[in-house]
Coordinates of C-alpha atoms in Angstrom, one line a residue:
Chain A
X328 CA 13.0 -2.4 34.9
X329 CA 10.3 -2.0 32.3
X330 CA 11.5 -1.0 28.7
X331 CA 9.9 1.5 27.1
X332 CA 8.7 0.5 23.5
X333 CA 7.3 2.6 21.0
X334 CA 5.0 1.2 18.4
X335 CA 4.5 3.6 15.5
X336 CA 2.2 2.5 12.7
X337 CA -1.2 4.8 11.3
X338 CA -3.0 1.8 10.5
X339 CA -5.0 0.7 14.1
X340 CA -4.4 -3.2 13.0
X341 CA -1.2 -3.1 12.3
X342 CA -0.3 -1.9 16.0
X343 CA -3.0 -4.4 17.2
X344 CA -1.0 -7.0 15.6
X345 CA 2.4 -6.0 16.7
X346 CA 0.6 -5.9 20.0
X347 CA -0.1 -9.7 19.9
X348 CA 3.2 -10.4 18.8
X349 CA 5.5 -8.8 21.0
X350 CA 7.4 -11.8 23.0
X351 CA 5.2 -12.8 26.3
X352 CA 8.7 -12.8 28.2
X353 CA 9.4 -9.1 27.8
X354 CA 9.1 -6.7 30.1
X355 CA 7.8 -3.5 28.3
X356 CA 6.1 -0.1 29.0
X357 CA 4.1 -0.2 25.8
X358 CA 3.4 3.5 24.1
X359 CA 1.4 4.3 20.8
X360 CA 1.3 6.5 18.1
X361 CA -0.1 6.9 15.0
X362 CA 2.2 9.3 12.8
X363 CA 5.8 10.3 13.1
X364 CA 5.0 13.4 14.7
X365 CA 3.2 11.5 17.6
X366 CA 5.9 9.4 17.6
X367 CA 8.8 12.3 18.1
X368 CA 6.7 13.4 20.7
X369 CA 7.0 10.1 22.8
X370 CA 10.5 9.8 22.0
X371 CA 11.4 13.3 23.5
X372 CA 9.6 12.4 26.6
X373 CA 11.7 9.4 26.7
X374 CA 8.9 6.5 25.9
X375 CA 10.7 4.6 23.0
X376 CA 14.1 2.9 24.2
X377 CA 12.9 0.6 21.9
X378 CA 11.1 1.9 18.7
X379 CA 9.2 -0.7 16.6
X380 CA 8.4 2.1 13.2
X381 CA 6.4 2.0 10.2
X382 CA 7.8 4.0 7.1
X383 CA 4.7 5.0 5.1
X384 CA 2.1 7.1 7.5
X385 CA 0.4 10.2 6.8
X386 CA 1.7 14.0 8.5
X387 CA 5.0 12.7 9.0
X388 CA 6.3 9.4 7.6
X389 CA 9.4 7.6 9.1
X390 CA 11.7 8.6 6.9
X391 CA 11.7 11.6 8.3
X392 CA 11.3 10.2 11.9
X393 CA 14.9 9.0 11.5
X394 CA 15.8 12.4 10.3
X395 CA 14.6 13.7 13.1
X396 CA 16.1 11.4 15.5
X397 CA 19.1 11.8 14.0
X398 CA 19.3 15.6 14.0
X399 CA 18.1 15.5 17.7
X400 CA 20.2 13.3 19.1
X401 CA 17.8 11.4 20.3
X402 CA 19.3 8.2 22.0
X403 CA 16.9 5.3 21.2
X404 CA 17.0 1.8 18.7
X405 CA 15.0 2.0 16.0
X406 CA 13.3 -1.6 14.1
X407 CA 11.4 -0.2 11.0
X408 CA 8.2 -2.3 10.5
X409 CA 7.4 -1.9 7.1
X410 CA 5.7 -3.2 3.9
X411 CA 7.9 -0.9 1.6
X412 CA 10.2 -3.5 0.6
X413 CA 12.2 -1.6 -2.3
X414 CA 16.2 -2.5 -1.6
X415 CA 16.7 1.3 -1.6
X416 CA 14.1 1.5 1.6
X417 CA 15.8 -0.7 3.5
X418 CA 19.4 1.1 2.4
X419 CA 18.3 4.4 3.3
X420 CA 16.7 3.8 6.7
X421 CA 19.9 1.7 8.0
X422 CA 21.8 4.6 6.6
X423 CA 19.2 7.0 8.6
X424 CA 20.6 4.8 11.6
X425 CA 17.8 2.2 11.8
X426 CA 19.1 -0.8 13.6
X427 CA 17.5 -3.5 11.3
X428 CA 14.7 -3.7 8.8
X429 CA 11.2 -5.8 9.3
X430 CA 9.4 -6.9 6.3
X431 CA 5.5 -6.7 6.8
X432 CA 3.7 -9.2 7.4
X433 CA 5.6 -10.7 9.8
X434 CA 4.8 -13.0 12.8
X435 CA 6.2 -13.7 16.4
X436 CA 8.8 -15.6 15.2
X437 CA 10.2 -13.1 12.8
X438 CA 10.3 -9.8 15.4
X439 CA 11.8 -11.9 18.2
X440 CA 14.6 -13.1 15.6
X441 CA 15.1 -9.1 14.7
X442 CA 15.0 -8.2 18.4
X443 CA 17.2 -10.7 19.7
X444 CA 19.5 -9.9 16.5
X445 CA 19.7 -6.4 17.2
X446 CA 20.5 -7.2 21.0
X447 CA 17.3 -5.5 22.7
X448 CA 15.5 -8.7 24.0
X449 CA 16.2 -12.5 24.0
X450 CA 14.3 -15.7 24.7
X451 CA 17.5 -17.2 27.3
Chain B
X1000 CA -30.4 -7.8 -2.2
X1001 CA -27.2 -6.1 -2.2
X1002 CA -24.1 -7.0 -0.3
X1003 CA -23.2 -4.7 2.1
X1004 CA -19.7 -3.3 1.7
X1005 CA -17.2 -4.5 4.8
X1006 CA -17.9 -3.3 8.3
X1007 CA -15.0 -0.9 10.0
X1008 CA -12.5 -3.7 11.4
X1009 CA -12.7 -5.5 7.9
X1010 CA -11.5 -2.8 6.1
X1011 CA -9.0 -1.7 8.9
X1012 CA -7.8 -5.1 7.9
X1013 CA -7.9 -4.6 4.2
X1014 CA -6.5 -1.7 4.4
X1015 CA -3.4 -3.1 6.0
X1016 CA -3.9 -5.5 3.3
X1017 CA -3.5 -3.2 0.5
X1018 CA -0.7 -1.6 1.7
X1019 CA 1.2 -4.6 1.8
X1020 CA -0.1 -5.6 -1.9
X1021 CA 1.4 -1.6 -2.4
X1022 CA 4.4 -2.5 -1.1
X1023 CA 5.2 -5.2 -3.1
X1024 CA 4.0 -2.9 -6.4
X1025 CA 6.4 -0.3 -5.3
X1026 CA 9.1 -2.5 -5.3
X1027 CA 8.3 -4.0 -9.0
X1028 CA 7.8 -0.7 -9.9
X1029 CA 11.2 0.8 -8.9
X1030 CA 13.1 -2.6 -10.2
X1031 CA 11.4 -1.5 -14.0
X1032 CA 12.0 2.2 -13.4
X1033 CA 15.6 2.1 -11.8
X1034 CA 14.1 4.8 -9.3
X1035 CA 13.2 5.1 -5.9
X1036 CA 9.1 5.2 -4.9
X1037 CA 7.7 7.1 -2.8
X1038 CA 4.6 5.5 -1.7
X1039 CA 1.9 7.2 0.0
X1040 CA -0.9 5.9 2.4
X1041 CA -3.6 3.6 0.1
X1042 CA -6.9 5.3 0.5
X1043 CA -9.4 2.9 0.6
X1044 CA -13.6 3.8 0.2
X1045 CA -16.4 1.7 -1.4
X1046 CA -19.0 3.0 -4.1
X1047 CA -21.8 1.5 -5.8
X1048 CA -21.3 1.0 -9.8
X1049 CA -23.6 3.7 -10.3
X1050 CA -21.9 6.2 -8.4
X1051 CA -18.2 4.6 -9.8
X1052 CA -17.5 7.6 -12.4
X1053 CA -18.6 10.0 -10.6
X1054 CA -16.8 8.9 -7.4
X1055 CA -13.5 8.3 -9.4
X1056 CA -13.7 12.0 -11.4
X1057 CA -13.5 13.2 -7.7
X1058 CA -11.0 11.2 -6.3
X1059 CA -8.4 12.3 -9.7
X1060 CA -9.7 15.8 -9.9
X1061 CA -7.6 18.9 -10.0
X1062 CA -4.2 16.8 -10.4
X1063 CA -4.7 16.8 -14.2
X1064 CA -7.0 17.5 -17.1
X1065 CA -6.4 14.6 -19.7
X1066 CA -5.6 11.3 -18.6
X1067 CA -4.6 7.8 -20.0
X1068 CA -6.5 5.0 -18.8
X1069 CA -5.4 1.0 -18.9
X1070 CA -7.7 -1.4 -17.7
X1071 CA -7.1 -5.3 -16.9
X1072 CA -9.7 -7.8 -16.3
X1073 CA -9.0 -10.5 -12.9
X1074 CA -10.6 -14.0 -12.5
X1075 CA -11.1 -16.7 -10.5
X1076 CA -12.1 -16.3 -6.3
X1077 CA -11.5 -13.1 -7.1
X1078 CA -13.4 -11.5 -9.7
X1079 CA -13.9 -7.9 -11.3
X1080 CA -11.9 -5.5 -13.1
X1081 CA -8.8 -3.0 -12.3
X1082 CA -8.3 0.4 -13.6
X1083 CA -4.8 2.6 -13.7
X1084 CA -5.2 5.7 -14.9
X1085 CA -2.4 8.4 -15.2
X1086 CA -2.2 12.1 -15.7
X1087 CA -1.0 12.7 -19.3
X1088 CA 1.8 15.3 -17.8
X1089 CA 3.2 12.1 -15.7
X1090 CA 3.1 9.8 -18.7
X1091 CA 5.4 12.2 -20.3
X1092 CA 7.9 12.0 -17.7
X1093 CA 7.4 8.5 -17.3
X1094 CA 8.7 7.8 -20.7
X1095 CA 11.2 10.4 -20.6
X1096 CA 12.5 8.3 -17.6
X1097 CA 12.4 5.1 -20.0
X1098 CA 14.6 7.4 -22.5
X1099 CA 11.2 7.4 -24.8
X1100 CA 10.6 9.6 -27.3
X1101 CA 6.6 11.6 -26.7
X1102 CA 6.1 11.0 -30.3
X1103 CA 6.4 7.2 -30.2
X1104 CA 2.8 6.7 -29.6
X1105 CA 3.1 3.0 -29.7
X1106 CA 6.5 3.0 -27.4
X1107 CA 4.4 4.8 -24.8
X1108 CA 0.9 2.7 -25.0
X1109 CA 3.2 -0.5 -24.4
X1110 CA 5.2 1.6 -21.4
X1111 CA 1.9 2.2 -19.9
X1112 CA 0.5 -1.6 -20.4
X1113 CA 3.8 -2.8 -18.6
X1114 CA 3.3 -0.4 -16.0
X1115 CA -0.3 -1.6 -15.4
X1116 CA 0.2 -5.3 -15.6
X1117 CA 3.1 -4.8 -12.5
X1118 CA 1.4 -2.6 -10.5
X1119 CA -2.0 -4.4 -10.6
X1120 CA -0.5 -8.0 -10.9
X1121 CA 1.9 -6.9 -7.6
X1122 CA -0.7 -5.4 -5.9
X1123 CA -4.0 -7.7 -6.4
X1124 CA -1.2 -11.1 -5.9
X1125 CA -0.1 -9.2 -2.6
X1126 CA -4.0 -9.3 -1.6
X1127 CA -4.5 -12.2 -2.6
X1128 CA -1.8 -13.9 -1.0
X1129 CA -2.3 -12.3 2.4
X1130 CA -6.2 -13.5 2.0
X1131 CA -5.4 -17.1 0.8
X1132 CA -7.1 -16.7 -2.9
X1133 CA -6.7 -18.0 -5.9
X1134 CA -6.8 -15.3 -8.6
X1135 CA -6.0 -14.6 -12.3
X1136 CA -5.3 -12.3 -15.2
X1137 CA -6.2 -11.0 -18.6
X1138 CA -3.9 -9.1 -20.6
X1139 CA -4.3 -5.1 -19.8
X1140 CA -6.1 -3.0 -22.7
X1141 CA -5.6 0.6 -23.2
X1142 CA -8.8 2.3 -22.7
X1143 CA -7.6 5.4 -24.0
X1144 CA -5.0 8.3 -23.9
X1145 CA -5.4 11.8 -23.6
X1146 CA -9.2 11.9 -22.6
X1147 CA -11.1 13.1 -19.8
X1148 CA -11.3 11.1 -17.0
X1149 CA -15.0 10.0 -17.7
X1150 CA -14.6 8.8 -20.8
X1151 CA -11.9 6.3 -19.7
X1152 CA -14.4 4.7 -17.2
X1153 CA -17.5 3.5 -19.3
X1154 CA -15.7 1.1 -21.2
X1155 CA -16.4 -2.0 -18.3
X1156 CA -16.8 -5.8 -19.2
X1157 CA -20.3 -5.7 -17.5
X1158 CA -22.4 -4.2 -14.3
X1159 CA -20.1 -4.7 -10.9
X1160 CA -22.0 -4.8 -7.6
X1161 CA -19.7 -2.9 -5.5
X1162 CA -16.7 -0.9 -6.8
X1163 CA -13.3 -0.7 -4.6
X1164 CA -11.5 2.6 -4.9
X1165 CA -8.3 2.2 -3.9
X1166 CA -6.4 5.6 -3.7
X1167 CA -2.3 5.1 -4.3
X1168 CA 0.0 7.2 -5.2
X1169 CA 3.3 5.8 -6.6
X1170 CA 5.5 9.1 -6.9
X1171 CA 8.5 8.7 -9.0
X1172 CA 11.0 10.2 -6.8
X1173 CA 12.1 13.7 -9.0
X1174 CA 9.3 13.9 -11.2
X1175 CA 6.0 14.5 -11.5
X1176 CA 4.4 10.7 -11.9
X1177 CA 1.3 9.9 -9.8
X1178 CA -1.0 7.5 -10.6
X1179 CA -4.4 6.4 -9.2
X1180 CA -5.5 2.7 -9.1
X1181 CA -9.3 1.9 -8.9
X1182 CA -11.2 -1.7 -8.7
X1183 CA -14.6 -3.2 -9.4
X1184 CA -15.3 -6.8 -8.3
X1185 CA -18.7 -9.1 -7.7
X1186 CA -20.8 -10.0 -4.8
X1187 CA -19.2 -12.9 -4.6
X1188 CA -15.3 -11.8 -4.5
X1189 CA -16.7 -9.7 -1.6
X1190 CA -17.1 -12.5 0.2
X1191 CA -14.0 -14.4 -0.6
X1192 CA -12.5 -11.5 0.4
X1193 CA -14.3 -10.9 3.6
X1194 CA -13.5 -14.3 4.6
X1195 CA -10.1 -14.4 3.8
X1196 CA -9.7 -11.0 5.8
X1197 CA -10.8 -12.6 9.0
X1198 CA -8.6 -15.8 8.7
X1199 CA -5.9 -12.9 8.1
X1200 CA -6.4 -11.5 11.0
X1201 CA -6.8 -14.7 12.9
X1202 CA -3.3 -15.6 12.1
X1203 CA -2.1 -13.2 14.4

């Protein structure tokens, strides 16, 4: 069965390139959004098993996506894809219940090491 | 004949560009400060030189009256010149933060060139790298403190054919400390960078 994946970023390039480098083996049901309230709204109708989120967008960042998550209950694993790379981002988002921590840019090789290491897909 | 400012996609791509450059600022920034950064979206809009002052006096206006303004000249396959400028209520909190006296006029101006030289140094190296370019440095110069905004912006090495205004906003997590970053650069650095933008995006 298809997993859902959620790809959250306000830039339209960023999700183009996170597109291109999702691994070619993985079967996923691919949703969009642009801001963390678009992105809450795909996770509540259950379209981000998987959740690949950016930390620095406009109406609601992803901070306060995790908050949100959290507070809901929402069962889902969260990679954040970001370019804020202080020590105290990373901290706080794995302490917001983010499964691991992306550095932006990245490339194929980098996102299927953080998926396989966070047990959602692997190459075998 | 003038060169056309980047079409739609390229600055999609600069954009994402800049807010990885951002990123890396942030970072410097918050390793200096001790503090945690709130970064907001990079805004990113082209003017001509012409239009540069009053362009900028819009982009700053209403978040303060009087404002200090440091500027820092870059070289090489990138060329032009950067501006910081910060609201003079946020430079007082920003050297409260350091544990600096207001009063040490000379503490402050050397706060403020530090500041500048990480957060354009992070940021322009961040572009650079992502676009493969070579680029370079002059020391940062205090244009002035406690002016209006318009007064900080004449004072340019020479005529720039298109002007990069970069909106950030690095907020100091519990105070009050915003400040706006703005570029000029040459036909020619346009070009480097459009390049180097489309290889960026090739890589993917």
């Amino acid at each position: 069965m298809s997993v859902p994946l959620l790809i959250v970023d306000d830039s339209g390039f960023s999700r183009k390139a996170m597109l291109k480098c999702i691994p070619e083996g993985w079967d996923v049901d691919i949703t969009q959004a642009a801001n963390g309230e678009e992105a809450l709204a795909a996770l509540r109708k259950g379209l981000g098993e998987v959740v690949l989120l950016d930390l620095t967008m406009p109406v609601l960042d992803g901070f306060s996506v995790l908050e949100s998550i959290r507070d809901e209950g929402i069962k889902t694993k969260v990679i954040v894809v970001s370019a804020d790379i202080q020590p105290k981002a990373k901290l706080r988002v794995v302490s917001l219940g983010a499964l691991a921590f992306l550095q932006k840019p990245f490339d194929k090789k980098s996102l299927a090491a953080i998926l396989a290491e966070c047990g959602v897909y692997s190459e075998d | 004949m003038k060169t056309e400012s980047l079409n739609e996609e390229e600055n999609e791509i600069l954009q994402e560009v800049i807010n990885i450059g951002m990123g890396q600022a942030g970072a410097s920034l918050a390793k200096l400060l001790d503090v945690f950064v709130n970064l907001s979206v990079p805004r990113v809009s082209w003017v001509n030189d012409d239009d540069f002052v009053v362009k900028v006096g819009e982009l700053v206006a209403g978040s303060d009256d009087s404002w200090a303004g440091v500027r820092q000249a870059f070289y090489n396959q990138l060329e032009g010149e950067a501006f910081v400028l910060y609201g003079t209520n946020g430079c007082g909190q920003l050297a409260d933060l350091m544990g600096y006296d207001n009063n040490e006029g000379m503490a402050q101006e050397e706060l403020l060139l530090d500041v500048t030289n990480i957060l354009i140094g992070a940021c322009l190296v961040g572009v650079a790298q992502q676009v493969d370019k070579e680029i370079d440095f002059a020391a940062p110069t205090l244009v002035g403190l406690d002016k209006p905004i318009d007064d900080l912006l004449y004072s340019r090495d020479r005529e720039w054919d298109q002007c990069l205004l970069i909106e950030v906003n690095f907020h100091l997590e519990a105070t009050n400390f915003a400040c706006h970053l703005v570029m000029l650069m040459s036909e020619g650095s346009i070009e480097q960078l459009r390049s180097g933008l489309l290889s960026f995006m090739e890589s993917y």
